[in-house]
Coordinates of C-alpha atoms and ligand atoms in Angstrom, one line a residue:
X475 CA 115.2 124.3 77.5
X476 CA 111.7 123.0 78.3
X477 CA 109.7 124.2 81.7
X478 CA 110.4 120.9 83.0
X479 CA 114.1 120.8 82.9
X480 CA 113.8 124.3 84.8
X481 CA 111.5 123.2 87.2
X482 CA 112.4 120.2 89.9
X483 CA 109.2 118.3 91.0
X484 CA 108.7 118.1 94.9
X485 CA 106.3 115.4 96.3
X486 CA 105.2 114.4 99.9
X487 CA 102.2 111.9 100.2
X488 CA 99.8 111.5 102.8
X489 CA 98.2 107.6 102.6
X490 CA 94.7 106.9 104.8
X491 CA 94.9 103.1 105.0
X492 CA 91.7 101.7 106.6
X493 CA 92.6 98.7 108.6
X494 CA 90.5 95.6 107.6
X495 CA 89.7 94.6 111.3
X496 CA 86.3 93.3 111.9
X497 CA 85.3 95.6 114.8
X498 CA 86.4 99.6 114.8
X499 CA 89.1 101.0 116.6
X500 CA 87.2 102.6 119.7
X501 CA 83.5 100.3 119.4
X502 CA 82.3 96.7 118.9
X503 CA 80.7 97.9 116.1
X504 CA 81.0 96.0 112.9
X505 CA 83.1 97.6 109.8
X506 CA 81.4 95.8 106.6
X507 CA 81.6 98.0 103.3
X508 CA 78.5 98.5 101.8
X509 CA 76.3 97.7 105.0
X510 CA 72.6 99.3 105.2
X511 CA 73.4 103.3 106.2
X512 CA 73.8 103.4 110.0
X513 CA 73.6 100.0 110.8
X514 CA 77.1 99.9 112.5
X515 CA 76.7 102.7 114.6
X516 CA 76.8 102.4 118.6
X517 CA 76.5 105.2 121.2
X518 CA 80.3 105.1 120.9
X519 CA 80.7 106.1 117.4
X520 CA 77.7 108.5 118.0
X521 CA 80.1 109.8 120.7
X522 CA 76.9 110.5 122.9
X523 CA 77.6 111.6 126.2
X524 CA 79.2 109.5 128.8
X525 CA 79.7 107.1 126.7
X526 CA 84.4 106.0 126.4
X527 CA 86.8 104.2 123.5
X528 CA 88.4 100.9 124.2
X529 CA 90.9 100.3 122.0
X530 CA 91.0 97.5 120.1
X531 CA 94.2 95.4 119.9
X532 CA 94.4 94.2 116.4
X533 CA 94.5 98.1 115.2
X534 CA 97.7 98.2 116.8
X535 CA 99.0 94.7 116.0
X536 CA 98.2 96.0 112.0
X537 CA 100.7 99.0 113.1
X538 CA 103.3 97.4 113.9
X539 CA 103.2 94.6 111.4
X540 CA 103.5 97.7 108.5
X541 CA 105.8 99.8 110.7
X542 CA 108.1 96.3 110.7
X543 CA 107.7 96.0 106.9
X544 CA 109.2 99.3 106.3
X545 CA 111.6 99.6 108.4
X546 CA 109.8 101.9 111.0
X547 CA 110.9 103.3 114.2
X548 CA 108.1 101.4 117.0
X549 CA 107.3 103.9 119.8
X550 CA 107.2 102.0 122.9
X551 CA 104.6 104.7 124.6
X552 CA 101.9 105.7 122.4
X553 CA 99.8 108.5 123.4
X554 CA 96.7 109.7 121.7
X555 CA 95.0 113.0 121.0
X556 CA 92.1 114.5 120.1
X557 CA 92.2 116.3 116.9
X558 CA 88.8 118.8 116.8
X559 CA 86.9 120.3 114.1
X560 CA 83.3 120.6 113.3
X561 CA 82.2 118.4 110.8
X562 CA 78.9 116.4 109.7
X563 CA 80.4 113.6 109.6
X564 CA 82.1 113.9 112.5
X565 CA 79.7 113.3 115.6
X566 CA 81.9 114.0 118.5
X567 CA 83.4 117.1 116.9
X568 CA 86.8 115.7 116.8
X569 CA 88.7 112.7 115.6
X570 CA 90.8 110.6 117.8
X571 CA 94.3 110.4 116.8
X572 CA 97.7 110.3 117.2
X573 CA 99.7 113.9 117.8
X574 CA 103.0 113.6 118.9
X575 CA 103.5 110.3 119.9
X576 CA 102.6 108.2 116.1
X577 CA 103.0 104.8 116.9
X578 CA 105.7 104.6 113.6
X579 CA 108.8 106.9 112.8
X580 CA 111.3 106.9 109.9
X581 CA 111.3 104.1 107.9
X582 CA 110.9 104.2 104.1
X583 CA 109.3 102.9 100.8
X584 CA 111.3 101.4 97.9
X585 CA 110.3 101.8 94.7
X586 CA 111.7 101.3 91.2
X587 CA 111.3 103.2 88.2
X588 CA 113.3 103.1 85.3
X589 CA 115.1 100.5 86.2
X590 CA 116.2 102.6 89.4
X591 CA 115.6 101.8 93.0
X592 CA 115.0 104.4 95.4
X593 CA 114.4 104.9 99.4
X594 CA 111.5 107.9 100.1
X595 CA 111.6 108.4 103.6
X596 CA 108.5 108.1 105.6
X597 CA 108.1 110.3 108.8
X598 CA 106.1 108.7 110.9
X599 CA 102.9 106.1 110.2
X600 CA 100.1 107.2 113.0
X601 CA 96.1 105.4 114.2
X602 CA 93.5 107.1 113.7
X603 CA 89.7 106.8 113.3
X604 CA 87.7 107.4 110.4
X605 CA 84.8 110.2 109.9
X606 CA 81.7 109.3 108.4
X607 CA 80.6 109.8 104.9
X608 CA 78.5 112.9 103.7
X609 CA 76.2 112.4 100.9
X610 CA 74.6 115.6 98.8
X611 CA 73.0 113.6 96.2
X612 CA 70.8 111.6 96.9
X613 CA 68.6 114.0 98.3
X614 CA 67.8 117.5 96.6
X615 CA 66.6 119.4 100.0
X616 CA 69.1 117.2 102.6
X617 CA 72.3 116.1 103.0
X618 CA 72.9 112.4 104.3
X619 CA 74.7 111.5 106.7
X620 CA 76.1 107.7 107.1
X621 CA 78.0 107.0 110.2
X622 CA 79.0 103.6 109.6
X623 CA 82.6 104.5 108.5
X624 CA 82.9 107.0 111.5
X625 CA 85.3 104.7 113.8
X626 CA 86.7 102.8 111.4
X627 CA 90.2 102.3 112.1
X628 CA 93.2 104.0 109.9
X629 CA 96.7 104.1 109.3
X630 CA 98.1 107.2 108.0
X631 CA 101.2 107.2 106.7
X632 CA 103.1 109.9 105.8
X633 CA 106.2 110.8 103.5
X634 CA 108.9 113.1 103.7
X635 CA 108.7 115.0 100.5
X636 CA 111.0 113.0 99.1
X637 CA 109.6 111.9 95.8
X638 CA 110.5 113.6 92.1
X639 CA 107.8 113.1 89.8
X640 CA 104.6 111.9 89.1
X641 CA 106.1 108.0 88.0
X642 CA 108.1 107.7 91.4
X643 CA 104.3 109.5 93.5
X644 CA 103.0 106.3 91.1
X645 CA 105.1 103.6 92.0
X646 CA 105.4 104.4 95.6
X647 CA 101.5 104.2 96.4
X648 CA 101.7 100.9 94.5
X649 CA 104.2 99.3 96.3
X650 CA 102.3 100.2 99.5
X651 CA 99.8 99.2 98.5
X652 CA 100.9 95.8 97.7
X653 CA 102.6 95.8 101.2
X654 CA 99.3 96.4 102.5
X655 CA 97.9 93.2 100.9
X656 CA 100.4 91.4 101.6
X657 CA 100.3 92.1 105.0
X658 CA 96.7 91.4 104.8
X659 CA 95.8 94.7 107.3
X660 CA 93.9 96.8 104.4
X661 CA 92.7 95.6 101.4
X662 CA 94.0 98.5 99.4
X663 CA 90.3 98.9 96.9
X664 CA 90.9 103.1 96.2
X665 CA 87.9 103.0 94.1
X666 CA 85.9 101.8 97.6
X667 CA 88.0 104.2 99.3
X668 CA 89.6 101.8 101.8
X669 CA 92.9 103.2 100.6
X670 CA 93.1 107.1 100.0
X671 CA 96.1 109.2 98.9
X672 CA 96.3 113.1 99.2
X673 CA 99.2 114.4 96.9
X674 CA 101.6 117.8 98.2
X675 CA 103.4 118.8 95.4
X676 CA 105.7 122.2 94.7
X677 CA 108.1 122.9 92.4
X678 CA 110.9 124.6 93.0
X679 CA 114.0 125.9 90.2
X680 CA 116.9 123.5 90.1
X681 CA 119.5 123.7 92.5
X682 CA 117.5 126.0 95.0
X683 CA 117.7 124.8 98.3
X684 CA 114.5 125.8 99.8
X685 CA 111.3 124.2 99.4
X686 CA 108.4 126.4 97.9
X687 CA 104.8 126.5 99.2
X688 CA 102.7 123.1 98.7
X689 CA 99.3 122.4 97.0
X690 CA 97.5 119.4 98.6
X691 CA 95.6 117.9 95.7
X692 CA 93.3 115.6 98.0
X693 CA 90.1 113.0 96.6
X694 CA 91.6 111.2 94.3
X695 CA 90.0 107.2 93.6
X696 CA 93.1 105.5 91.9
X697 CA 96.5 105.3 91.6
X698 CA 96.6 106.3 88.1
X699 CA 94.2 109.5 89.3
X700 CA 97.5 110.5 92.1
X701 CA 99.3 110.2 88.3
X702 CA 97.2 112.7 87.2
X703 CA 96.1 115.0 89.9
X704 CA 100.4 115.3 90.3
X705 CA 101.1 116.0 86.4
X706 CA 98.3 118.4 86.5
X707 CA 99.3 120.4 89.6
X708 CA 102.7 120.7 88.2
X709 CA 101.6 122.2 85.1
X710 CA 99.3 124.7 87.0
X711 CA 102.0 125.6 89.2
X712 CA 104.9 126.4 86.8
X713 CA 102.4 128.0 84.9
X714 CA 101.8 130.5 87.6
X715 CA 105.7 130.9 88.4
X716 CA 106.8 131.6 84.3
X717 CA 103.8 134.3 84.4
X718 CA 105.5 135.5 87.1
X719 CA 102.7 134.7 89.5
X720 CA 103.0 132.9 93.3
X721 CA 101.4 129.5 95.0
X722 CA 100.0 130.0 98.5
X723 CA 99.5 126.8 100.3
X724 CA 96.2 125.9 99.8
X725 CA 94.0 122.6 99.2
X726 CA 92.3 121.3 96.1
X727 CA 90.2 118.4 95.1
X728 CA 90.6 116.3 91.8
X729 CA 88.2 116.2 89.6
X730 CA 88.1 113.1 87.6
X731 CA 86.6 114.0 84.6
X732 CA 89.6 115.7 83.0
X733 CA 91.8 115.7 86.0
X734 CA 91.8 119.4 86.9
X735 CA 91.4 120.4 90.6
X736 CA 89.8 123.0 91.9
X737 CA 90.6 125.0 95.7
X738 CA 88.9 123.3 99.1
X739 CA 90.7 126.0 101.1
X740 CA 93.4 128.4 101.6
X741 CA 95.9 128.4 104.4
X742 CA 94.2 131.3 105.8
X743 CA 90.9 129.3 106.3
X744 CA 92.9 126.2 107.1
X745 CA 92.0 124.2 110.4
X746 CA 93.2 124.9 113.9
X747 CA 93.2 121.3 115.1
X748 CA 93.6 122.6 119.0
X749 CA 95.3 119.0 119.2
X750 CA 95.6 118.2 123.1
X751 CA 95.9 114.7 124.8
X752 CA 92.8 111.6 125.0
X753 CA 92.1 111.7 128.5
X754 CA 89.3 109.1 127.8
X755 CA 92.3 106.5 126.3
X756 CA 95.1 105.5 128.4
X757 CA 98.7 105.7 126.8
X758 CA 99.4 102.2 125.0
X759 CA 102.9 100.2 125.1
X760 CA 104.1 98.4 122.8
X761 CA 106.8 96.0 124.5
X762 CA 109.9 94.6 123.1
X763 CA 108.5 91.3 123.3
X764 CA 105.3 92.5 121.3
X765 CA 107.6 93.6 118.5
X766 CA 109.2 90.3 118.6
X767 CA 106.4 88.2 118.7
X768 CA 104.6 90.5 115.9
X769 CA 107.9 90.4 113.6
X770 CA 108.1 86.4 114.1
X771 CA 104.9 86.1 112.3
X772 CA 105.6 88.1 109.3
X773 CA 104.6 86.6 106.4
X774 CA 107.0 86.4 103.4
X775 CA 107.0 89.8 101.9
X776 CA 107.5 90.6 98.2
X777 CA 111.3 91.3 98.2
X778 CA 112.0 88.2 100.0
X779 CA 110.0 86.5 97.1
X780 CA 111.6 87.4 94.5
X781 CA 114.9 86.6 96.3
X782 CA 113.8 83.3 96.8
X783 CA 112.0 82.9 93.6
X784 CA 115.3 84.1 91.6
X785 CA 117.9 82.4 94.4
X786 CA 116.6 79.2 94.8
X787 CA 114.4 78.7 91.6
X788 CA 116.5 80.4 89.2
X789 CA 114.2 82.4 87.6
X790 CA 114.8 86.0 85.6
X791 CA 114.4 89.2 87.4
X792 CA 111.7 89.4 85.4
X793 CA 109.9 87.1 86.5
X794 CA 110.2 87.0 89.8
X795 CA 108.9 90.4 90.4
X796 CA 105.8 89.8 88.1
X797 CA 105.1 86.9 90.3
X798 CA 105.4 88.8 93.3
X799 CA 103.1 92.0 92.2
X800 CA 100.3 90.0 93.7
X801 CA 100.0 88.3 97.1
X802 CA 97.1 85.9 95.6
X803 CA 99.6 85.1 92.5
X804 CA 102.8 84.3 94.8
X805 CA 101.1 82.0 97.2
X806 CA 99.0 80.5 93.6
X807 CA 102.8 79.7 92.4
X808 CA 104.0 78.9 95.7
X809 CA 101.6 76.3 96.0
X810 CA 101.9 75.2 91.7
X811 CA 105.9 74.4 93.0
X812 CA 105.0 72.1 95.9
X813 CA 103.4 69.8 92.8
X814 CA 105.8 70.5 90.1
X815 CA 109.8 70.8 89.9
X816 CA 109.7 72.6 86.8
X817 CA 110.1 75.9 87.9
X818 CA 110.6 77.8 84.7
X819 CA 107.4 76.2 82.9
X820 CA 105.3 76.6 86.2
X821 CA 106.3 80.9 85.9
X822 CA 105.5 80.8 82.6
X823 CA 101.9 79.8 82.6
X824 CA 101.0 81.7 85.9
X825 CA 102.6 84.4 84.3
X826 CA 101.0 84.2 80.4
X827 CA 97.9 82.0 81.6
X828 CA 97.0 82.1 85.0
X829 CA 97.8 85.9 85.4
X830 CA 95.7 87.3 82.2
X831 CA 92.8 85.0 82.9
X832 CA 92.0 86.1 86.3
X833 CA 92.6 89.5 85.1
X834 CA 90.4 89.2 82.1
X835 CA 87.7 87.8 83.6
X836 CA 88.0 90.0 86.8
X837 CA 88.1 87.3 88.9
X838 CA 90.0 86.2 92.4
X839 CA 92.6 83.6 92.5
X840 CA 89.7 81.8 94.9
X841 CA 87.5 81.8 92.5
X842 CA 89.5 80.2 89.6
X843 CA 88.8 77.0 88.9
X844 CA 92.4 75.0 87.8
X845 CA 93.7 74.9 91.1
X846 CA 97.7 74.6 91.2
X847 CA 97.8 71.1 91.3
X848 CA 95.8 70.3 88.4
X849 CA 97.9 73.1 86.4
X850 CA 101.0 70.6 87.4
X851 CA 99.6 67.7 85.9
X852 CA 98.9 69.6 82.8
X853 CA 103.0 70.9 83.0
X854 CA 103.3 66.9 83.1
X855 CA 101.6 66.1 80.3
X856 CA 103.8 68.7 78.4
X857 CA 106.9 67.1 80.3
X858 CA 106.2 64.1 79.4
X859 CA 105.6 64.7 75.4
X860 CA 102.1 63.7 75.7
X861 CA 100.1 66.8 74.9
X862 CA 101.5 69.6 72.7
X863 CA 101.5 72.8 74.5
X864 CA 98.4 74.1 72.3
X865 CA 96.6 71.0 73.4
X866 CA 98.0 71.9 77.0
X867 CA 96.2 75.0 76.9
X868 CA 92.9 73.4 75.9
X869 CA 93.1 71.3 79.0
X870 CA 93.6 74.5 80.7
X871 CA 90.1 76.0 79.4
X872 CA 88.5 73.0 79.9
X873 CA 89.7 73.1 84.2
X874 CA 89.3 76.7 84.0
X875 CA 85.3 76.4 82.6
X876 CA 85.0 73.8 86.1
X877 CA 85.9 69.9 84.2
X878 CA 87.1 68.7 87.4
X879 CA 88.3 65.4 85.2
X880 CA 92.1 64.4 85.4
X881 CA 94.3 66.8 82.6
X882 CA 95.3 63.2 81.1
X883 CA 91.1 62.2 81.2
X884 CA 90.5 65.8 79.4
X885 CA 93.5 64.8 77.1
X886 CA 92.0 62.3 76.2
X887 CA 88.4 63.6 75.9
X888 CA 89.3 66.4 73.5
X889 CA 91.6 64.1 71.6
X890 CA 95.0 66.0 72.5
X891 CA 97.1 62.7 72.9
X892 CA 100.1 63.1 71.3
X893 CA 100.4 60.7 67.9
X894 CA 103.9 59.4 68.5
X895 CA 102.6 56.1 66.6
X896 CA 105.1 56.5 63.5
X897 CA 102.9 54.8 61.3
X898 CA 100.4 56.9 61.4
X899 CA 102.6 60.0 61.2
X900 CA 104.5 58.6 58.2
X901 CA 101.4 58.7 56.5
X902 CA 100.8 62.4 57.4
X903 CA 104.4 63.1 56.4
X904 CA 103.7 61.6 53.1
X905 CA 101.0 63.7 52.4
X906 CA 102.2 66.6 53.3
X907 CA 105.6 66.4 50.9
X908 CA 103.4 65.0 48.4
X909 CA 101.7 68.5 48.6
X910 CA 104.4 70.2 48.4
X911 CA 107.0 68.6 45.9
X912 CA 108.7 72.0 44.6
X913 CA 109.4 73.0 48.7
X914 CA 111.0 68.9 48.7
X915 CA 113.3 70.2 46.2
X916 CA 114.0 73.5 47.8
X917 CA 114.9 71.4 50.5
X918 CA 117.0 69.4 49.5
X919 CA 118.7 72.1 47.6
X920 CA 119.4 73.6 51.0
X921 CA 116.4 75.3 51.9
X922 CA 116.7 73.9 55.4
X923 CA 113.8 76.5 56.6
X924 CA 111.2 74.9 55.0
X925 CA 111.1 72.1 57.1
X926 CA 108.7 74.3 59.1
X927 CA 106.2 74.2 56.7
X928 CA 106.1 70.6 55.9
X929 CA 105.7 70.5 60.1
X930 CA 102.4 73.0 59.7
X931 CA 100.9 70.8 57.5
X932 CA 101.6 67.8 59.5
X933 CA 99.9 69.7 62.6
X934 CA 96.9 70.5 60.3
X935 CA 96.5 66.7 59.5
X936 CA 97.0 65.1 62.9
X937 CA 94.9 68.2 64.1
X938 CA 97.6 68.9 66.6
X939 CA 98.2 65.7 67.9
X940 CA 101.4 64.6 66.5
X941 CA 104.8 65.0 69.0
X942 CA 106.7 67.8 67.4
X943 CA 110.2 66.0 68.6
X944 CA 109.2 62.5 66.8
X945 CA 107.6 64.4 63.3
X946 CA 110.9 66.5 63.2
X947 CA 112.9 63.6 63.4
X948 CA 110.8 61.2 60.9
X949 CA 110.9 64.2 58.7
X950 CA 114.4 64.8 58.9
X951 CA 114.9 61.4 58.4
X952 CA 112.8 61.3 55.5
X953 CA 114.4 64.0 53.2
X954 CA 117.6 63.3 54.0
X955 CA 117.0 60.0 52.9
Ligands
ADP1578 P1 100.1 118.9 107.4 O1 100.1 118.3 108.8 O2 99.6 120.3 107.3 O3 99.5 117.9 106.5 P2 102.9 118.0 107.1 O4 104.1 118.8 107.5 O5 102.5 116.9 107.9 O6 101.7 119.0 107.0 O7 103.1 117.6 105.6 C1 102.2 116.9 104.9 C2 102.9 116.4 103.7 O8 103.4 117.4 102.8 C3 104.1 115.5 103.9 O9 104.0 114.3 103.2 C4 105.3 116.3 103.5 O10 106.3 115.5 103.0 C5 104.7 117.1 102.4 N1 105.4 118.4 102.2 C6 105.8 119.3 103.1 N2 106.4 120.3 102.5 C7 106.3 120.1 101.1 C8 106.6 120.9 100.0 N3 107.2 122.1 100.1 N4 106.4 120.4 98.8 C9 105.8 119.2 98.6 N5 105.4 118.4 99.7 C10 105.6 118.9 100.9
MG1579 MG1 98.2 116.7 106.2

């Protein structure tokens, strides 16, 4: 019996969203990534005295579009709190938030792994503002201190601990992650830190009813680093346990470089938030007819996607849920549809071509240049036997490098026309069983297979032009004669 089949694997995580509104959540200030240090910093996010928060609206629009999209609980009166603690970073010396009163409860994530799907239960989603960053290296003698993040708006969403291993921790952040962008309220970078994940994990013997103490593994800058941080804390922890050791609930940070963690602090020195109610900030209500109005202008999420692109399209599972992993690839496809009917060879080169050339070349679907429509006319051309589906994909390069010709122009251009002129391939089909009289024989002995050889050669002559359908036929034609 290995450790793990002892052991079960409990996880609960804790996502920081940062809502992509243009202004922060309490201040006009501006929220650009990557702005000049302290640029976008008012009296209000330097919470100098006198000065009060004004909530803006979109933060809690962005709310209530994810609390919709998973299935959330919307609290009609939403009450916020200050949260304190002393902190560089932190100017007013606490963080506005929400206590009792998140604006989301209940709800879940699905996710799928191994072919299994499975609801983790969320227990509540609440705003919040951001802190501002530290920096203790740029400087030998100082830290530095940039304020622009402080007041940038957040989401944090929380899950029951609900999840098993370090695959399900995985495909959960994922699919929020793609809810997020779909949603367009966050644009989900980790490595900027615009989404951030803090991983609780225990283990516990199977069948034991009670959970043990957590670890908060917190800091990590991708989704494959939650992977890690998880698979490493589990090892450390039923390390501890078979050598008879205990956990106390403490917090550690990842360390990237070989994906050990290392203790922030222990419950003992944990915070003592001394939450209590924003007087500055009224309490805000969400209406009925907000929810409504909020929920009517959903756009189409994944799942309703791939229903769609499985229902009405008939494509595979399969493909449907590639299409879907990536808001910018369903609406590229959605769009490739309105200009071609055939469904199946439209998923298949956003899938094989589209897909691995935006990712190769680590580019956006707005800046690639064969825009949906001219990939129909290319799907077309195959369609309509005039270019081979090699030559297909040289019209592809050639949109793709910027030709902003017509596919059939470019066809024509590169000399991908399609021979279907029978005198011309007679003559290639002549050659090539003249080069090959012993394989003639084969054939004709019953050697049906090396038809395909003969059909290389032709290719190799016509240099890829000739129309496989009419050189099978003439072919067949020919040794059967
Ligand atoms: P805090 O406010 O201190 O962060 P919470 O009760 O809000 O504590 O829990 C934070 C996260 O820890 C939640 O995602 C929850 O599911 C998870 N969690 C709670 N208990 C455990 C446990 N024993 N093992 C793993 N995760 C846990
Ligand atoms: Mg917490």
């Amino acid at each position: 019996m290995t450790e793990n089949d002892k052991y079960e694997i409990v996880i609960g995580l804790e996502v920081h969203a940062q809502l992509n509104t243009k202004t922060k959540i309490f201040a006009a200030d501006e929220t650009v990534y990557g702005a000049a240090p302290n640029t976008q910093i008012s009296p209000i996010t330097l919470g100098l005295p006198g000065v009060l928060p004004m909530l803006n609206k979109e933060v809690v629009e962005k709310a209530v579009k994810l609390g919709i999209a998973l299935h959330c609980t919307i609290t009609e009166e939403n009450h916020f709190a200050r949260k304190n603690y002393f902190y560089a970073d932190l100017p007013k010396g606490y963080q506005i938030s929400q206590d009792k009163a998140p604006v989301c409860t209940g709800g879940y994530v699905e996710i799928e792994v191994n072919n299994e799907r499975k609801q983790i239960s969320l227990t509540r989603i609440h705003m919040e503002e951001d802190a501002g960053k530290n920096n203790h290296e740029l400087d030998e003698q100082y830290s530095l201190i940039d304020l622009n993040r402080a007041g940038v708006p957040l989401l944090e969403i929380v899950s029951e601990p609900d999840i098993r291993s370090s695959d399900e921790a995985y495909a959960y952040v994922t699919e929020l992650r793609k809810l997020v962008r779909y949603l367009q309220i966050c644009d989900g970078n980790m490595e900027e830190g615009s989404m951030r994940c803090d991983a609780n994990v225990s283990v516990r013997l199977k069948g034991e009813t009670a959970y043990r103490n957590r670890v908060e593994v917190k800091n990590m800058n991708s989704i494959r680093n939650v992977k890690r941080a998880i698979d490493n804390e589990v090892k450390r922890q039923i390390e501890i346990y078979e050598a008879g050791g205990t956990i106390d609930q403490e917090t550690r940070g990842f360390n990237p470089a070989d994906g050990s963690s290392f203790p922030l602090r222990s419950k003992e020195n944990a915070h003592d938030y001394r939450y209590f109610p924003e007087p500055d900030l009224p309490p805000v209500v969400i209406t009925q007819q907000t929810i409504a109005a909020i929920r009517a202008a959903m756009p189409q999420l994944p799942k309703e996607l791939q229903e769609k692109f499985s229902g009405e399209y008939h494509l595979s599972a399969y493909d449907a849920h590639v299409l879907t992993d990536e808001r910018e690839i369903a609406l590229y496809f959605l769009e490739l549809i309105q200009f071609s009917k055939n469904y199946k060879s439209a998923a298949n080169w956003v899938i094989n071509e589209v897909k691995s050339f935006v990712n190769e070349n680590n580019i956006s679907i707005s800046a690639f240049n064969v825009k949906p429509a001219q990939l129909a006319e290319i799907i077309q051309l195959i369609d309509a036997n005039i270019v081979s589906s090699s030559g297909a994909k040289n019209i592809f390069k050639s949109f793709a490098e910027g030709n902003a010709k017509s596919a059939v122009a470019i066809a024509e251009e590169l000399n991908l026309v399609q021979s279907s002129d029978t005198d011309e391939l007679s003559k290639w089909i002549e050659t090539a069983l003249a080069k090959y009289p012993d394989k003639v024989k084969e054939y004709k002995n019953g050697k049906k297979g090396n038809i395909n050889l003969f059909m290389g050669e032709v290719m190799k002559l016509s240099r890829g032009t000739a129309d496989p359908k009419v050189t099978t036929k003439l072919l067949e034609e020919k040794l059967n004669a």
